[in-house]
mmCIF file of C-alpha atoms in Angstrom:
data_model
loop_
_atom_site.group_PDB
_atom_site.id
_atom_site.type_symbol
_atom_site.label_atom_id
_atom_site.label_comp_id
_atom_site.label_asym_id
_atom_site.label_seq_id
_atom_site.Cartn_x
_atom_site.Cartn_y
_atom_site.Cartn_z
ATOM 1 C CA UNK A 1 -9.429 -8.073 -25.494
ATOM 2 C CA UNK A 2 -11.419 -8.744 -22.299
ATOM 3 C CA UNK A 3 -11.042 -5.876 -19.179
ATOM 4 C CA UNK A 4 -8.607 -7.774 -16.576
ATOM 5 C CA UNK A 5 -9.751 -5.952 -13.316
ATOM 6 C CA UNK A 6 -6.045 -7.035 -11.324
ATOM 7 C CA UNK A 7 -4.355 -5.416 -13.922
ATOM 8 C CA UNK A 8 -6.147 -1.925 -13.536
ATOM 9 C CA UNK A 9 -5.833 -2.431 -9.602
ATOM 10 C CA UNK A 10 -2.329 -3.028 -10.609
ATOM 11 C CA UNK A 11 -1.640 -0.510 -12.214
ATOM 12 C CA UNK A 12 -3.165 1.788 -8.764
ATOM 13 C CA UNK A 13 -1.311 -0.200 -7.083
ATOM 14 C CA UNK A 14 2.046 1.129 -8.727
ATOM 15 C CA UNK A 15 0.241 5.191 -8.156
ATOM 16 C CA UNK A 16 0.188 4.676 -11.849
ATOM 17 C CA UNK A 17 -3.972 6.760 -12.398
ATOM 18 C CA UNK A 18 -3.659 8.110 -15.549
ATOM 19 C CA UNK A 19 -2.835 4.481 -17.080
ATOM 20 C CA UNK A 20 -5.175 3.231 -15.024
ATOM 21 C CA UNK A 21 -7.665 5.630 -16.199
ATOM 22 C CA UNK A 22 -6.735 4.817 -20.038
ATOM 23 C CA UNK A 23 -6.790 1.355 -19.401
ATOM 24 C CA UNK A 24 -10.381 1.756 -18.326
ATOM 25 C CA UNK A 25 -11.965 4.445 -21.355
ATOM 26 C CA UNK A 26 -10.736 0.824 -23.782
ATOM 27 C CA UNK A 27 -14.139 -0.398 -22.449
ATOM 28 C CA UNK A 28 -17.513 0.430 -22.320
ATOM 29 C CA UNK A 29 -18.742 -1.064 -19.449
ATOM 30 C CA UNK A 30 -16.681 1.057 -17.690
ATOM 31 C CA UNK A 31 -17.714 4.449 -18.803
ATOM 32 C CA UNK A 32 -19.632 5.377 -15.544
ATOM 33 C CA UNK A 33 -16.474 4.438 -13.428
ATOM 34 C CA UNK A 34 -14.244 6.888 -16.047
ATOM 35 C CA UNK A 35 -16.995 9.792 -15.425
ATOM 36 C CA UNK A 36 -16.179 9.600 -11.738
ATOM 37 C CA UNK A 37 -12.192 9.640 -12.232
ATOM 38 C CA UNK A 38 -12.497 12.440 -14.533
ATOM 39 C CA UNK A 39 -15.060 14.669 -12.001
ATOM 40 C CA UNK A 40 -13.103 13.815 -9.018
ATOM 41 C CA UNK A 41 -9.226 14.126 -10.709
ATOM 42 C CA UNK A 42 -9.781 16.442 -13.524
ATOM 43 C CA UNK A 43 -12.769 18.312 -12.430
ATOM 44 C CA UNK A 44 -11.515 18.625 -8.786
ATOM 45 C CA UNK A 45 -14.871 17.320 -7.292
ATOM 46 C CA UNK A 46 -14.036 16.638 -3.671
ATOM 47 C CA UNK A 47 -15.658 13.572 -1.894
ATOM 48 C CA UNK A 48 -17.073 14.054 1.473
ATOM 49 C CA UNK A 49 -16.453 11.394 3.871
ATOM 50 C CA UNK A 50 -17.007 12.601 6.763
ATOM 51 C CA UNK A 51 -20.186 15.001 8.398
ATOM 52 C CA UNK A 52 -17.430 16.497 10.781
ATOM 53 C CA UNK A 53 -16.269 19.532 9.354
ATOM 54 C CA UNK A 54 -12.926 19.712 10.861
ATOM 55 C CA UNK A 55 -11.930 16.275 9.240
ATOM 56 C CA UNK A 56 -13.623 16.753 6.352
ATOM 57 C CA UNK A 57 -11.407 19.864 5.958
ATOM 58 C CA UNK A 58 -8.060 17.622 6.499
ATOM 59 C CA UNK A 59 -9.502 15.313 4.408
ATOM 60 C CA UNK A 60 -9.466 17.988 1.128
ATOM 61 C CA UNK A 61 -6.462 19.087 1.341
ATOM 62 C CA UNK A 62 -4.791 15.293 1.044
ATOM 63 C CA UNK A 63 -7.796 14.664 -1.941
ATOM 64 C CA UNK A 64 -5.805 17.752 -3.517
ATOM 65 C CA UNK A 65 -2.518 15.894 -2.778
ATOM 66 C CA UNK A 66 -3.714 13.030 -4.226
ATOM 67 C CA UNK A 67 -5.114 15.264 -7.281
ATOM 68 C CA UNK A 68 -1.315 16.825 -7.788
ATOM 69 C CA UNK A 69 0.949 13.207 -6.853
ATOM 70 C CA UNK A 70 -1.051 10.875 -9.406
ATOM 71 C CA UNK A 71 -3.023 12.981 -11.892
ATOM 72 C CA UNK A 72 -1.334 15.960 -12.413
ATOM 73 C CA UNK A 73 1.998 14.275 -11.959
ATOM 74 C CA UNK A 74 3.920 17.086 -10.476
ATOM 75 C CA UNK A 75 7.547 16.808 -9.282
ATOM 76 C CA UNK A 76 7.607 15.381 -5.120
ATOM 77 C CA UNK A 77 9.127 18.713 -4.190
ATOM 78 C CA UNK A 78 5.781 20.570 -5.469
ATOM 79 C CA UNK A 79 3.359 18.333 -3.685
ATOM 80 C CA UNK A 80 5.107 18.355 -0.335
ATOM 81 C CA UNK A 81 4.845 22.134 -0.431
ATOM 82 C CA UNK A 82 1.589 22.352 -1.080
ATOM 83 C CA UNK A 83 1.103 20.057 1.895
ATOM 84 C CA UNK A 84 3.247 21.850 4.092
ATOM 85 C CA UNK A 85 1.605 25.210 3.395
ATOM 86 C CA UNK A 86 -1.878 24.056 3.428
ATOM 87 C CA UNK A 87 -1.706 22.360 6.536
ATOM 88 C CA UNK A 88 0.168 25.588 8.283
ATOM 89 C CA UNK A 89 -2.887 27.647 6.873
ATOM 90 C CA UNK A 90 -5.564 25.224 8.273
ATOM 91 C CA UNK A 91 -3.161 25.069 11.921
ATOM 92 C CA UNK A 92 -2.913 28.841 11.900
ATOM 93 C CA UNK A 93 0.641 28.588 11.642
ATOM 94 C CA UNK A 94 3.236 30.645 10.065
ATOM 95 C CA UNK A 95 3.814 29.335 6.537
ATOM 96 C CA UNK A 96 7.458 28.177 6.599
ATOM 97 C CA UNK A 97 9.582 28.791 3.948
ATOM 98 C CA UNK A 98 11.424 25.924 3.192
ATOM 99 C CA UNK A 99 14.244 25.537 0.372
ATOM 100 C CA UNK A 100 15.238 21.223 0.112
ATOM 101 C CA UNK A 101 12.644 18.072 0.482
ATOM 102 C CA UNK A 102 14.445 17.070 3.581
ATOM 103 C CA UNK A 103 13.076 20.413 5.112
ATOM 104 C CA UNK A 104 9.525 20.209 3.948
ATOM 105 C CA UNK A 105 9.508 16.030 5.635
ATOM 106 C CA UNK A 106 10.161 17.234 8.474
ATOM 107 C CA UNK A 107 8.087 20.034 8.437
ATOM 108 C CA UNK A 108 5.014 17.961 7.790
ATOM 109 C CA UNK A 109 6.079 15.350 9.846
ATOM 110 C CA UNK A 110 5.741 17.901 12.432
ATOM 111 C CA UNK A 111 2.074 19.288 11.068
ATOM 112 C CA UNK A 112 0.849 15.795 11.216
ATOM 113 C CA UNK A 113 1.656 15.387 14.258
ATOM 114 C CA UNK A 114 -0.186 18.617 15.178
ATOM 115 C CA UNK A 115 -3.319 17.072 13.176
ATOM 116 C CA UNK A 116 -3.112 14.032 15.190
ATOM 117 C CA UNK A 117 -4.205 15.980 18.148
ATOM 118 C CA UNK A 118 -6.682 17.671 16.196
ATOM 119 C CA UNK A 119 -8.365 14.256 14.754
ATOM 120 C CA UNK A 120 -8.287 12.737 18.109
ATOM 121 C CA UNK A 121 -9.699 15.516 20.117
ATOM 122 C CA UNK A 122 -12.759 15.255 17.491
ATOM 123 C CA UNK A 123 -12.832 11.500 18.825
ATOM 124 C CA UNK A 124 -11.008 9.374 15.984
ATOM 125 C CA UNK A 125 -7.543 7.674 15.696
ATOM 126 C CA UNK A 126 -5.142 9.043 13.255
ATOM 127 C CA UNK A 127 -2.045 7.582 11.461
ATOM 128 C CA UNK A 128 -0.030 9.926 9.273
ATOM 129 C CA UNK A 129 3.127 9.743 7.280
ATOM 130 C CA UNK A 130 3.700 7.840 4.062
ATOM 131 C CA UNK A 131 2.194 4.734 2.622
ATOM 132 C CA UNK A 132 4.815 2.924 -0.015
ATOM 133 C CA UNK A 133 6.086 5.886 -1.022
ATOM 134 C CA UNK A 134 3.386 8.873 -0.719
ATOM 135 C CA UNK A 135 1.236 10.506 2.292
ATOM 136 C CA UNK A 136 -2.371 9.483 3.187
ATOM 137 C CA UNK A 137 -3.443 9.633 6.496
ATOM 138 C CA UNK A 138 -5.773 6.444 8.124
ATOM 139 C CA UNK A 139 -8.553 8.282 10.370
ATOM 140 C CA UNK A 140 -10.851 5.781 11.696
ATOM 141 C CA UNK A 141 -13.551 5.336 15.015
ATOM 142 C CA UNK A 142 -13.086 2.263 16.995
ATOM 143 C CA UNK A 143 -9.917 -0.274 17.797
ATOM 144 C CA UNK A 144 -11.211 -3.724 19.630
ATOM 145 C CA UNK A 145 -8.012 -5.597 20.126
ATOM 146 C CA UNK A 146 -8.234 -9.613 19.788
ATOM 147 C CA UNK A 147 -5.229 -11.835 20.542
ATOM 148 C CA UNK A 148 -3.854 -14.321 17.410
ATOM 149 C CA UNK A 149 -1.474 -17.371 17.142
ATOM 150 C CA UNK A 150 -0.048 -17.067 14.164
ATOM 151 C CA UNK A 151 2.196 -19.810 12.684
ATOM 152 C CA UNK A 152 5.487 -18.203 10.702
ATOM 153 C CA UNK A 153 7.909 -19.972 8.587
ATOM 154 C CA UNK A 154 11.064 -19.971 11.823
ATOM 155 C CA UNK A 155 8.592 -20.329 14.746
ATOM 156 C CA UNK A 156 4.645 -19.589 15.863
ATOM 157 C CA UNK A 157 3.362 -16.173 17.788
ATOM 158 C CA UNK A 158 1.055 -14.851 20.227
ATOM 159 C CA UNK A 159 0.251 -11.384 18.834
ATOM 160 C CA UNK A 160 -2.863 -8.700 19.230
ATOM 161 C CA UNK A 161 -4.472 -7.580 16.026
ATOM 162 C CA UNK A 162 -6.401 -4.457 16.782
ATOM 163 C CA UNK A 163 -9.493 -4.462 14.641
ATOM 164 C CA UNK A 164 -10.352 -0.932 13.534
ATOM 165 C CA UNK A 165 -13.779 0.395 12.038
ATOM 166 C CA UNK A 166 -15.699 3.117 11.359
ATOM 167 C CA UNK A 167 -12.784 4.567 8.634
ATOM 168 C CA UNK A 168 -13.013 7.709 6.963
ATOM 169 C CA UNK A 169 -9.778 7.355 5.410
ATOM 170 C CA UNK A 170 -7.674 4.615 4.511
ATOM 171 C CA UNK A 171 -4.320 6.490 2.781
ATOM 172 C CA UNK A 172 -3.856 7.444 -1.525
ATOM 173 C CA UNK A 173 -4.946 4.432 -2.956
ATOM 174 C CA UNK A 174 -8.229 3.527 -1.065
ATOM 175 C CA UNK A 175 -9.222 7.183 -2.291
ATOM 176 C CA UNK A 176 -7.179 5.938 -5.896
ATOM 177 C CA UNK A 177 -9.728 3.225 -5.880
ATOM 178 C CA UNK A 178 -12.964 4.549 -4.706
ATOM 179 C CA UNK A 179 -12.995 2.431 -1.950
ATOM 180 C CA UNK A 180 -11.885 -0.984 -3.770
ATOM 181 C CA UNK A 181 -8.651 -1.686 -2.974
ATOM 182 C CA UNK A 182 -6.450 -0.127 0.076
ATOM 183 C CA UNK A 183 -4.585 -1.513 3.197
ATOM 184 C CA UNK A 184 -5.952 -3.601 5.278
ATOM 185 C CA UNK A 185 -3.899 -3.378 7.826
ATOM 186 C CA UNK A 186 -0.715 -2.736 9.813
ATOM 187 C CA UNK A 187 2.152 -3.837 11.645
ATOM 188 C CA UNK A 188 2.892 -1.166 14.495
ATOM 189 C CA UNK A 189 6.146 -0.877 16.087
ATOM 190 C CA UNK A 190 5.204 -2.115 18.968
ATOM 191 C CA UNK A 191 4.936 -5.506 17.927
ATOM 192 C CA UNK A 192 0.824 -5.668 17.807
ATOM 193 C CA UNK A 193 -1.288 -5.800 14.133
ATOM 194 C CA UNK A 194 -3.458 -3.531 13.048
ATOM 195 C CA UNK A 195 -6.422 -4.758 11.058
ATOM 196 C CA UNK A 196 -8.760 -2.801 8.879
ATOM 197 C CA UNK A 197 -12.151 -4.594 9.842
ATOM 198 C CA UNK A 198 -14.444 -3.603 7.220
ATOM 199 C CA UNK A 199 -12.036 -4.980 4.602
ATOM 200 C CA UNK A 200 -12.461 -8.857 5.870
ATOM 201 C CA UNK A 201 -16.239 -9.456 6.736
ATOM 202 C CA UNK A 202 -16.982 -12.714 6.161
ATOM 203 C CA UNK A 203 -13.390 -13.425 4.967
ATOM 204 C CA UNK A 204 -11.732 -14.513 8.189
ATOM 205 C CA UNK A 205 -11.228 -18.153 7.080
ATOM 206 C CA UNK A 206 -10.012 -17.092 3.483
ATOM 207 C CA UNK A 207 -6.283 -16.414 2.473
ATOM 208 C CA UNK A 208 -7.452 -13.288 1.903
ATOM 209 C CA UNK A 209 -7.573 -12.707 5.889
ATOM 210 C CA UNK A 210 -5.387 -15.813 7.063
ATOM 211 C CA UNK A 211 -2.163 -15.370 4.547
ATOM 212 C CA UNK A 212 -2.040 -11.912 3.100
ATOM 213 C CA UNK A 213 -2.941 -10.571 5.908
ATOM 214 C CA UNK A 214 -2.543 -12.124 9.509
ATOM 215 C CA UNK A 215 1.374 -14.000 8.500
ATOM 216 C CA UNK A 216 1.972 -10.843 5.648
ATOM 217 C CA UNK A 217 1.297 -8.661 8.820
ATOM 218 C CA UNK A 218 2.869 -10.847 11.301
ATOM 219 C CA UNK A 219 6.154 -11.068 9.477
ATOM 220 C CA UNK A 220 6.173 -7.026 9.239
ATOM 221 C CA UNK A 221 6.023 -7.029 13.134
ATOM 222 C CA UNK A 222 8.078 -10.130 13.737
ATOM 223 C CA UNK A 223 11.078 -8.367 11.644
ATOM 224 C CA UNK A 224 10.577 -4.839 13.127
ATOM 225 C CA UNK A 225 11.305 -7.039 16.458
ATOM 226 C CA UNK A 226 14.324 -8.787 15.419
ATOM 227 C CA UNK A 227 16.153 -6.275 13.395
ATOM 228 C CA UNK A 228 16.882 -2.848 13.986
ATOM 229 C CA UNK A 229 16.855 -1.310 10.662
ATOM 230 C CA UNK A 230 15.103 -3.257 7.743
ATOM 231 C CA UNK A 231 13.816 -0.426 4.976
ATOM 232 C CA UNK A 232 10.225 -0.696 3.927
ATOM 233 C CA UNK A 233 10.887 -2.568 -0.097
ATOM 234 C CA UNK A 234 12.660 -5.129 2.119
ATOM 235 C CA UNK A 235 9.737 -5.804 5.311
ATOM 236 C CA UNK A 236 7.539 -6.055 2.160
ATOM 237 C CA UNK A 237 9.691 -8.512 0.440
ATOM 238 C CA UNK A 238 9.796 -10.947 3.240
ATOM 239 C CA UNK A 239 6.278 -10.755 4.090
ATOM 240 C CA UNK A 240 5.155 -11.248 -0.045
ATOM 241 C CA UNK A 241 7.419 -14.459 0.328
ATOM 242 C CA UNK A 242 5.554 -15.783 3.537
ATOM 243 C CA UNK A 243 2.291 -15.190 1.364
ATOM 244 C CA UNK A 244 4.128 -17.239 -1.435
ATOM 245 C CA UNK A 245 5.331 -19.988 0.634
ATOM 246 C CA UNK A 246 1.441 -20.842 2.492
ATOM 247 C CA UNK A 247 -0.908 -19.472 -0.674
ATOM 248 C CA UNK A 248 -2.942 -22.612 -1.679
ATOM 249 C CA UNK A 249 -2.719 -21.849 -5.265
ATOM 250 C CA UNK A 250 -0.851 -19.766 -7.405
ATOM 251 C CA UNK A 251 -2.920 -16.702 -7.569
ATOM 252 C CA UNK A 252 -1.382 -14.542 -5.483
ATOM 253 C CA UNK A 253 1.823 -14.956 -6.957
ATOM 254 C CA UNK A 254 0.254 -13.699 -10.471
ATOM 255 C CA UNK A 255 -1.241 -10.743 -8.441
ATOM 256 C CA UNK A 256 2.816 -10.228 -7.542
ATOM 257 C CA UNK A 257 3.617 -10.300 -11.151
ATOM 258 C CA UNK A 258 1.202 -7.873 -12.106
ATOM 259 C CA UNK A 259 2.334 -5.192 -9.593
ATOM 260 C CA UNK A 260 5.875 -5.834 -10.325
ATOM 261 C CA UNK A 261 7.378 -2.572 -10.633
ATOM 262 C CA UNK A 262 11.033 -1.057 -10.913
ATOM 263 C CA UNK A 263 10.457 2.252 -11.924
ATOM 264 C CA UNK A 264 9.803 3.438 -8.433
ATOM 265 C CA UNK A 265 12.107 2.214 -5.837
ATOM 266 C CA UNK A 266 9.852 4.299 -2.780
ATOM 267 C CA UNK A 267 7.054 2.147 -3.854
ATOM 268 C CA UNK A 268 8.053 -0.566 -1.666
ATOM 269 C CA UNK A 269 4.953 -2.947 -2.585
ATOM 270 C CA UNK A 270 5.640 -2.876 -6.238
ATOM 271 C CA UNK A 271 9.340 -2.619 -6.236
ATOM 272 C CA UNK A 272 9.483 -5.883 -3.135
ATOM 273 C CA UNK A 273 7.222 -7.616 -5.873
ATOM 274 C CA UNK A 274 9.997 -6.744 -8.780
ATOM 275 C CA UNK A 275 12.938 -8.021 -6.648
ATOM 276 C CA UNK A 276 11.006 -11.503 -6.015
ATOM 277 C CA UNK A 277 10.371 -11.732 -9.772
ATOM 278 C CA UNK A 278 13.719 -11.264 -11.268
ATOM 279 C CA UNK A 279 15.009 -14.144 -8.299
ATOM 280 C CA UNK A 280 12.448 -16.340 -9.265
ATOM 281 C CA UNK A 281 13.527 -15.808 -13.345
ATOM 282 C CA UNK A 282 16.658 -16.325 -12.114
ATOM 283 C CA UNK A 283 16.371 -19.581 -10.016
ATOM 284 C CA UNK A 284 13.870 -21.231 -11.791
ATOM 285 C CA UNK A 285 13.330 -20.247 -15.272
ATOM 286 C CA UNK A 286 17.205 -19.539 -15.720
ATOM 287 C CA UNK A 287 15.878 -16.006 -17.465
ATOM 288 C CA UNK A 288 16.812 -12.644 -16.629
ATOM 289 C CA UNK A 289 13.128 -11.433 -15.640
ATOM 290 C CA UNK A 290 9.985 -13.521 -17.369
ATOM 291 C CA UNK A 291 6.401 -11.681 -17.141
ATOM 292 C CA UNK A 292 4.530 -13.667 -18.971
ATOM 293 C CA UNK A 293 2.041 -15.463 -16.854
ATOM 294 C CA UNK A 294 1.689 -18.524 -19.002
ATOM 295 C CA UNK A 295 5.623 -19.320 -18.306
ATOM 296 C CA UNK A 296 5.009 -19.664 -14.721
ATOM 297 C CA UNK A 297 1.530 -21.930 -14.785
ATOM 298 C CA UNK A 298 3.483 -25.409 -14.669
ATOM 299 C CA UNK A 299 5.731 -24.161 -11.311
ATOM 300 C CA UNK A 300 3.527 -23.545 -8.930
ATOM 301 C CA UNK A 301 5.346 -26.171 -6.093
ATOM 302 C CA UNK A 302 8.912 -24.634 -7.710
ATOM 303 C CA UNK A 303 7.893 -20.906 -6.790
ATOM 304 C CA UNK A 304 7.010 -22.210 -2.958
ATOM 305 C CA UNK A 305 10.277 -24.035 -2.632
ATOM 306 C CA UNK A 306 12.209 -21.061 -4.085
ATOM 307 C CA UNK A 307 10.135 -18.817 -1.732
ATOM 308 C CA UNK A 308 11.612 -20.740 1.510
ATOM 309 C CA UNK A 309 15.606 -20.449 0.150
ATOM 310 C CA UNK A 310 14.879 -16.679 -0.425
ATOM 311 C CA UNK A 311 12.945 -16.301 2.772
ATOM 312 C CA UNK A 312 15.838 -18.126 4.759
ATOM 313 C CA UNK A 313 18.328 -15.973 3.308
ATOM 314 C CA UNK A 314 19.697 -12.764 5.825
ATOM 315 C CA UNK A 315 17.355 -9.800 4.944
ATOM 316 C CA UNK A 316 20.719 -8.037 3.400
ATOM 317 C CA UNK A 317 20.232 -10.050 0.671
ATOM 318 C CA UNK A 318 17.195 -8.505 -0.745
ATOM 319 C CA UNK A 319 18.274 -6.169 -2.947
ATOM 320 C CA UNK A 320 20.781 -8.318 -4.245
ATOM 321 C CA UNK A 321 20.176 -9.601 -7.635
ATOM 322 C CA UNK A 322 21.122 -13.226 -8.845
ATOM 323 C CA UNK A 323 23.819 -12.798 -11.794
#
């Protein structure tokens, strides 16, 4: 057996570590790599990624998060405590206490946006709140906005994509990574992009840049525009279809079909991935849910096609699996 490198991101990709991590110790080449998990997640070796102490000292406590979410595996409740005291201590606040999960949100919610200050005042941007399903802030130095036409499936757009550099943090699974996979980018609610720079050098003519992220992006921003309330598993389940309908290959839909996920219905990458699977079974295989990848070689103009009907479909539709 070979080491497939998508499946091990896919596997970060679904805040799945410890798999990951066992997944990797099956090989030898990657021996260094499972050193460095084990100091940073076991050993509690913090990274520094920043020389300005008062981020750096944000910074640790979310590396702890990160320690408690995805390696120790602790219940949700226990990790938004921690968060919420932590960042009350660091603030100089009164350490709340807080009995349901609803309280400790909004509690942090409200730290954040105490920390946003804090971050910005030291002369960096700051995003908080949660990324699929868990928190990770995005600190970074510089925004350059650039303006975009950007063709969609109903109609073409004039948007802004703000290019932002100089990152120190880039949310749980950048820091899951090491640096190797992560966001690259944003829809804001104001209808402009947001575009991690760093993570497209040299790339701005691949589908890397031009699919998965300028129309995946676009269609966030586009829907947030047209419809009022659209959850986060179903914004990610129309854009994955855009990437479907204009990818040039059938890659990307195999990266889909790795990250597939139902387990967690908060992780709305992997779960949006899951729902577009079992339709695609459904519609073109005839079969309930089909993962193997050799089943879906010989359909790569079916999946497009199929991609268009779903993607034309009301939004309420999502969750709604084909009997």
């Amino acid at each position: 057996m070979e080491y497939n490198i998508q499946y091990f991101k896919s596997l970060l990709i679904q805040g799945k570590l410890r798999q990951a991590v066992k997944y990797l110790s099956d090989f030898e080449e990657n021996k260094d790599l499972v050193k460095k998990y084990y100091e940073t997640f076991e050993q509690k070796k913090d990274i520094i990624r920043s020389d300005n102490e008062v981020i750096q000292r944000i910074d640790v406590i979310y590396q702890e998060y990160y320690r408690i979410v995805f390696w120790e595996e602790k219940p949700e409740e226990f990790a938004l405590r921690y968060l919420c005291e932590s960042f009350s201590l660091l603030l100089g606040d009164e350490v709340p206490m807080l009995k349901t999960k609803e309280a400790l949100i909004q509690a942090i919610e409200q730290l954040e946006g105490k920390l946003k200050k804090i971050v910005e005042g030291e002369g960096y941007h700051y995003l908080g709140d949660t990324t699929a399903a868990w928190y990770g802030p995005y600190i970074w130095k510089e925004t350059v906005p650039t303006k975009y036409i950007i063709d969609l499936p109903d109609q073409t757009y004039d948007l802004v994509v703000n290019m932002m550099e100089g990152f120190i943090s880039r949310s749980w699974l950048d820091y899951l990574s090491f640096g190797e996979v992560g966001t690259g980018g944003w829809a804001g609610d104001e209808g402009q992009l947001y575009c991690v720079k760093q993570c497209y050098l040299n790339k701005m003519d691949t589908p890397s840049f031009q699919l998965s992220y300028l129309k995946h992006e676009a269609q966030h921003a586009v829907d947030k525009m047209n419809y009022d309330s659209l959850d986060s598993v179903v914004l990610e389940y129309r854009a994955k279809l855009v990437e479907l309908i204009y990818y040039p290959d059938i890659s990307k839909f195999l990266d889909f079909l790795l990250e597939a996920d139902k387990t967690n219905t908060k992780n709305s990458h992997s779960y949006a991935s899951f729902l577009i699977m079992s339709k695609l079974s459904k519609r073109i295989l005839h079969k309930d849910y089909e993962e193997n990848e050799a089943a879906w070689l010989p359909f790569e103009n079916e999946i497009r096609n199929v991609a268009k009907e779903l993607y034309r479909e009301h939004p309420d539709k999502a969750y709604k699996l084909d009997k």
